[in-house]
Structures are given as structure tokens and as C-alpha cells.
Amino acid sequence: MSECLFCKIARKEIPAALVYEDDSLLAFKDIAPQAPVHLLIIPKAHCEGLADMTPEIAAAVGGLPRVAARLAQEQGVAASGWRLLSNCGPDSGQSVYHLHFHLLGGKPLGGRLCL
Ligand code: 5GP
Ligand code: ZN
């Protein structure tokens, strides 16, 4: 069994505040939110990051922006605006090596491209 934290969340072995689930994607609240709305959207299948996607994971991730837009609507930030980003590798600050996208909103996020 994988020791990966987000694989464990995907398998429901570790609790998380889930906000969306389908066959290939899962979304849950970040445990240390950087904004009033801070969700993480992940492929259920393990993949270290953006540089390691298999064709199957890339296909799943292809639908992710639409899921993000739906979640932004549900979370009440569709009109005010939101950001979707994924860190890849040490210089980006990636700390969990299971591909994930941050959905941030609910306050002015500024022009910075980092959290
Ligand atoms: P990264 O720095 O890799 O781009 O983002 C990892 C994110 O995962 C961080 O924002 C961090 O707060 C979040 N995180 C780390 N551990 C957990 C956890 O156990 N549960 C949840 N929901 N989020 C986590
Ligand atoms: Zn994983």
C-alpha cells in the first residue's frame, strides 16, 4: 500500500473535508488554508506531479478545470475570482508529491504567483 498522504486521503484512510468526488478526481479542503477558500483537487491515481502524468492521468486532469469552476461556483467565489495552480518540484515549494491543484479564492490574491 502506498505511503503517499494524498493516496491515503483518496482511499479514505485519512479523513479530509471532501467537497467533490468522481471516478478519477477528488477535491477536499486544504488543512492549512491560505485563503478563505482553499481547496485541493487531485487525481485519485498516484502521480508525483505535473511532470509525471501518464496519459490516463492527463486525461483525468483534462476535466479538472471544469471541476474547479464548478467548485468555485459552489464556494461562492465564481464572481469575485479565484486561482488554480500546481507546484512542481523543489523550487516551486511542492511539499506533497502527489499531483494536486490549489483552488484559492475569497480574498484579493494579489499579483504574486506563489502562495
Ligand atoms: P504543496 O506545497 O505541495 O503545493 O501543497 C500541499 C498542500 O497540502 C499544502 O497547502 C498543505 O497545507 C496541504 N496538506 C498537507 N497535509 C495535508 C493533510 O493531511 N490534509 C489536507 N487536507 N491538506 C494537507
Ligand atoms: Zn499518491
PDB file of C-alpha atoms and ligand atoms in Angstrom:
ATOM      1  CA  MET A   1       0.000   0.000   0.000  1.00  0.00           C
ATOM      2  CA  SER A   2       1.255   3.444  -0.867  1.00  0.00           C
ATOM      3  CA  GLU A   3       2.529   5.620   1.970  1.00  0.00           C
ATOM      4  CA  CYS A   4       1.594   8.713  -0.034  1.00  0.00           C
ATOM      5  CA  LEU A   5      -0.532  11.102   2.050  1.00  0.00           C
ATOM      6  CA  PHE A   6      -2.939  12.033  -0.724  1.00  0.00           C
ATOM      7  CA  CYS A   7      -3.285   8.397  -1.842  1.00  0.00           C
ATOM      8  CA  LYS A   8      -4.374   7.674   1.736  1.00  0.00           C
ATOM      9  CA  ILE A   9      -6.907  10.508   1.554  1.00  0.00           C
ATOM     10  CA  ALA A  10      -8.115   9.185  -1.820  1.00  0.00           C
ATOM     11  CA  ARG A  11      -8.553   5.726  -0.256  1.00  0.00           C
ATOM     12  CA  LYS A  12     -10.374   7.336   2.723  1.00  0.00           C
ATOM     13  CA  GLU A  13      -7.742   6.003   5.124  1.00  0.00           C
ATOM     14  CA  ILE A  14      -7.088   9.548   6.369  1.00  0.00           C
ATOM     15  CA  PRO A  15     -10.027  11.908   6.911  1.00  0.00           C
ATOM     16  CA  ALA A  16     -10.385  15.043   4.833  1.00  0.00           C
ATOM     17  CA  ALA A  17     -13.189  17.532   4.286  1.00  0.00           C
ATOM     18  CA  LEU A  18     -14.280  16.275   0.876  1.00  0.00           C
ATOM     19  CA  VAL A  19     -16.130  18.667  -1.397  1.00  0.00           C
ATOM     20  CA  TYR A  20     -16.140  16.735  -4.682  1.00  0.00           C
ATOM     21  CA  GLU A  21     -15.561  13.220  -5.940  1.00  0.00           C
ATOM     22  CA  ASP A  22     -15.939  11.396  -9.236  1.00  0.00           C
ATOM     23  CA  ASP A  23     -14.317   8.298 -10.704  1.00  0.00           C
ATOM     24  CA  SER A  24     -10.939   9.919 -11.241  1.00  0.00           C
ATOM     25  CA  LEU A  25     -10.791  13.164  -9.238  1.00  0.00           C
ATOM     26  CA  LEU A  26     -11.190  14.152  -5.596  1.00  0.00           C
ATOM     27  CA  ALA A  27     -11.366  17.611  -4.010  1.00  0.00           C
ATOM     28  CA  PHE A  28     -11.021  18.497  -0.341  1.00  0.00           C
ATOM     29  CA  LYS A  29     -10.259  21.452   1.887  1.00  0.00           C
ATOM     30  CA  ASP A  30      -6.598  22.283   2.498  1.00  0.00           C
ATOM     31  CA  ILE A  31      -5.652  21.576   6.103  1.00  0.00           C
ATOM     32  CA  ALA A  32      -3.777  24.917   6.367  1.00  0.00           C
ATOM     33  CA  PRO A  33      -5.821  27.304   4.228  1.00  0.00           C
ATOM     34  CA  GLN A  34      -4.009  30.283   2.685  1.00  0.00           C
ATOM     35  CA  ALA A  35      -7.273  31.973   1.691  1.00  0.00           C
ATOM     36  CA  PRO A  36     -10.938  31.811   2.777  1.00  0.00           C
ATOM     37  CA  VAL A  37     -11.451  29.238   0.024  1.00  0.00           C
ATOM     38  CA  HIS A  38      -8.502  26.869  -0.340  1.00  0.00           C
ATOM     39  CA  LEU A  39      -9.280  23.516  -1.883  1.00  0.00           C
ATOM     40  CA  LEU A  40      -7.002  20.817  -3.243  1.00  0.00           C
ATOM     41  CA  ILE A  41      -8.089  18.908  -6.351  1.00  0.00           C
ATOM     42  CA  ILE A  42      -6.231  15.676  -7.050  1.00  0.00           C
ATOM     43  CA  PRO A  43      -6.347  12.761  -9.456  1.00  0.00           C
ATOM     44  CA  LYS A  44      -7.155   9.673  -7.391  1.00  0.00           C
ATOM     45  CA  ALA A  45      -4.407   7.737  -9.140  1.00  0.00           C
ATOM     46  CA  HIS A  46      -0.918   8.422  -7.854  1.00  0.00           C
ATOM     47  CA  CYS A  47       1.404  10.659  -9.834  1.00  0.00           C
ATOM     48  CA  GLU A  48       4.191  12.768  -8.323  1.00  0.00           C
ATOM     49  CA  GLY A  49       3.423  15.987 -10.144  1.00  0.00           C
ATOM     50  CA  LEU A  50       2.811  17.791 -13.412  1.00  0.00           C
ATOM     51  CA  ALA A  51       5.946  16.318 -14.979  1.00  0.00           C
ATOM     52  CA  ASP A  52       4.939  12.720 -14.298  1.00  0.00           C
ATOM     53  CA  MET A  53       1.450  12.381 -15.728  1.00  0.00           C
ATOM     54  CA  THR A  54       0.587   9.187 -17.550  1.00  0.00           C
ATOM     55  CA  PRO A  55      -1.838   9.538 -20.484  1.00  0.00           C
ATOM     56  CA  GLU A  56      -4.599   8.224 -18.197  1.00  0.00           C
ATOM     57  CA  ILE A  57      -3.884  10.813 -15.522  1.00  0.00           C
ATOM     58  CA  ALA A  58      -3.555  13.556 -18.132  1.00  0.00           C
ATOM     59  CA  ALA A  59      -6.996  12.598 -19.410  1.00  0.00           C
ATOM     60  CA  ALA A  60      -8.435  12.818 -15.903  1.00  0.00           C
ATOM     61  CA  VAL A  61      -6.713  16.136 -15.274  1.00  0.00           C
ATOM     62  CA  GLY A  62      -8.144  17.424 -18.555  1.00  0.00           C
ATOM     63  CA  GLY A  63     -11.508  17.633 -16.841  1.00  0.00           C
ATOM     64  CA  LEU A  64     -10.129  19.310 -13.749  1.00  0.00           C
ATOM     65  CA  PRO A  65     -10.566  22.977 -14.718  1.00  0.00           C
ATOM     66  CA  ARG A  66     -14.272  22.405 -15.221  1.00  0.00           C
ATOM     67  CA  VAL A  67     -14.490  20.774 -11.787  1.00  0.00           C
ATOM     68  CA  ALA A  68     -12.603  23.755 -10.364  1.00  0.00           C
ATOM     69  CA  ALA A  69     -15.046  26.173 -11.978  1.00  0.00           C
ATOM     70  CA  ARG A  70     -17.972  24.242 -10.534  1.00  0.00           C
ATOM     71  CA  LEU A  71     -16.375  24.239  -7.071  1.00  0.00           C
ATOM     72  CA  ALA A  72     -15.646  27.968  -7.315  1.00  0.00           C
ATOM     73  CA  GLN A  73     -19.333  28.493  -8.022  1.00  0.00           C
ATOM     74  CA  GLU A  74     -20.366  26.293  -5.091  1.00  0.00           C
ATOM     75  CA  GLN A  75     -17.898  28.001  -2.756  1.00  0.00           C
ATOM     76  CA  GLY A  76     -19.208  31.416  -3.708  1.00  0.00           C
ATOM     77  CA  VAL A  77     -16.093  32.822  -5.369  1.00  0.00           C
ATOM     78  CA  ALA A  78     -17.051  32.497  -9.038  1.00  0.00           C
ATOM     79  CA  ALA A  79     -17.833  36.197  -9.373  1.00  0.00           C
ATOM     80  CA  SER A  80     -15.061  37.558  -7.138  1.00  0.00           C
ATOM     81  CA  GLY A  81     -12.388  35.439  -8.805  1.00  0.00           C
ATOM     82  CA  TRP A  82     -10.119  32.553  -7.987  1.00  0.00           C
ATOM     83  CA  ARG A  83      -6.794  30.934  -8.862  1.00  0.00           C
ATOM     84  CA  LEU A  84      -5.879  27.386  -9.850  1.00  0.00           C
ATOM     85  CA  LEU A  85      -2.232  26.380  -9.519  1.00  0.00           C
ATOM     86  CA  SER A  86       0.014  23.376  -9.141  1.00  0.00           C
ATOM     87  CA  ASN A  87       3.520  23.395  -7.718  1.00  0.00           C
ATOM     88  CA  CYS A  88       6.047  21.112  -9.401  1.00  0.00           C
ATOM     89  CA  GLY A  89       9.380  20.350  -7.796  1.00  0.00           C
ATOM     90  CA  PRO A  90      11.568  21.867  -5.054  1.00  0.00           C
ATOM     91  CA  ASP A  91      11.821  25.461  -6.297  1.00  0.00           C
ATOM     92  CA  SER A  92       8.035  25.683  -6.561  1.00  0.00           C
ATOM     93  CA  GLY A  93       7.669  24.729  -2.916  1.00  0.00           C
ATOM     94  CA  GLN A  94       5.879  21.457  -3.660  1.00  0.00           C
ATOM     95  CA  SER A  95       5.621  19.633  -0.360  1.00  0.00           C
ATOM     96  CA  VAL A  96       3.290  16.738  -1.173  1.00  0.00           C
ATOM     97  CA  TYR A  97       4.456  14.629  -4.098  1.00  0.00           C
ATOM     98  CA  HIS A  98       1.037  13.542  -5.313  1.00  0.00           C
ATOM     99  CA  LEU A  99      -0.180  15.816  -8.112  1.00  0.00           C
ATOM    100  CA  HIS A 100      -2.600  18.407  -6.766  1.00  0.00           C
ATOM    101  CA  PHE A 101      -4.083  21.717  -7.803  1.00  0.00           C
ATOM    102  CA  HIS A 102      -4.774  24.506  -5.330  1.00  0.00           C
ATOM    103  CA  LEU A 103      -8.047  26.366  -5.812  1.00  0.00           C
ATOM    104  CA  LEU A 104      -7.761  29.684  -3.979  1.00  0.00           C
ATOM    105  CA  GLY A 105     -10.239  32.488  -3.584  1.00  0.00           C
ATOM    106  CA  GLY A 106     -12.320  34.578  -1.249  1.00  0.00           C
ATOM    107  CA  LYS A 107      -9.871  37.478  -0.934  1.00  0.00           C
ATOM    108  CA  PRO A 108      -7.726  39.537  -3.294  1.00  0.00           C
ATOM    109  CA  LEU A 109      -4.883  37.141  -4.098  1.00  0.00           C
ATOM    110  CA  GLY A 110      -2.528  39.821  -5.350  1.00  0.00           C
ATOM    111  CA  GLY A 111      -0.186  39.621  -8.267  1.00  0.00           C
ATOM    112  CA  ARG A 112       2.184  37.147  -6.653  1.00  0.00           C
ATOM    113  CA  LEU A 113       2.318  33.779  -8.316  1.00  0.00           C
ATOM    114  CA  CYS A 114       3.327  31.994  -5.119  1.00  0.00           C
ATOM    115  CA  LEU A 115       1.270  31.356  -2.006  1.00  0.00           C
TER     116      LEU A 115
HETATM  117  P1  5GP B   1       2.181  21.960  -1.996  1.00  0.00           P
HETATM  118  O1  5GP B   1       3.052  22.756  -1.056  1.00  0.00           O
HETATM  119  O2  5GP B   1       2.735  20.571  -2.217  1.00  0.00           O
HETATM  120  O3  5GP B   1       1.870  22.669  -3.271  1.00  0.00           O
HETATM  121  O4  5GP B   1       0.775  21.818  -1.290  1.00  0.00           O
HETATM  122  C1  5GP B   1       0.492  20.825  -0.355  1.00  0.00           C
HETATM  123  C2  5GP B   1      -0.714  21.269   0.417  1.00  0.00           C
HETATM  124  O5  5GP B   1      -1.233  20.165   1.118  1.00  0.00           O
HETATM  125  C3  5GP B   1      -0.435  22.367   1.437  1.00  0.00           C
HETATM  126  O6  5GP B   1      -1.206  23.516   1.144  1.00  0.00           O
HETATM  127  C4  5GP B   1      -0.834  21.713   2.767  1.00  0.00           C
HETATM  128  O7  5GP B   1      -1.450  22.610   3.665  1.00  0.00           O
HETATM  129  C5  5GP B   1      -1.759  20.603   2.337  1.00  0.00           C
HETATM  130  N1  5GP B   1      -1.777  19.456   3.223  1.00  0.00           N
HETATM  131  C6  5GP B   1      -0.699  18.837   3.779  1.00  0.00           C
HETATM  132  N2  5GP B   1      -1.096  17.791   4.530  1.00  0.00           N
HETATM  133  C7  5GP B   1      -2.455  17.751   4.449  1.00  0.00           C
HETATM  134  C8  5GP B   1      -3.444  16.875   5.023  1.00  0.00           C
HETATM  135  O8  5GP B   1      -3.149  15.926   5.750  1.00  0.00           O
HETATM  136  N3  5GP B   1      -4.737  17.146   4.724  1.00  0.00           N
HETATM  137  C9  5GP B   1      -5.100  18.202   3.927  1.00  0.00           C
HETATM  138  N4  5GP B   1      -6.407  18.375   3.695  1.00  0.00           N
HETATM  139  N5  5GP B   1      -4.192  19.027   3.366  1.00  0.00           N
HETATM  140  C10 5GP B   1      -2.887  18.804   3.624  1.00  0.00           C
HETATM  141 ZN    ZN B   2      -0.256   9.433  -4.041  1.00  0.00          ZN
END
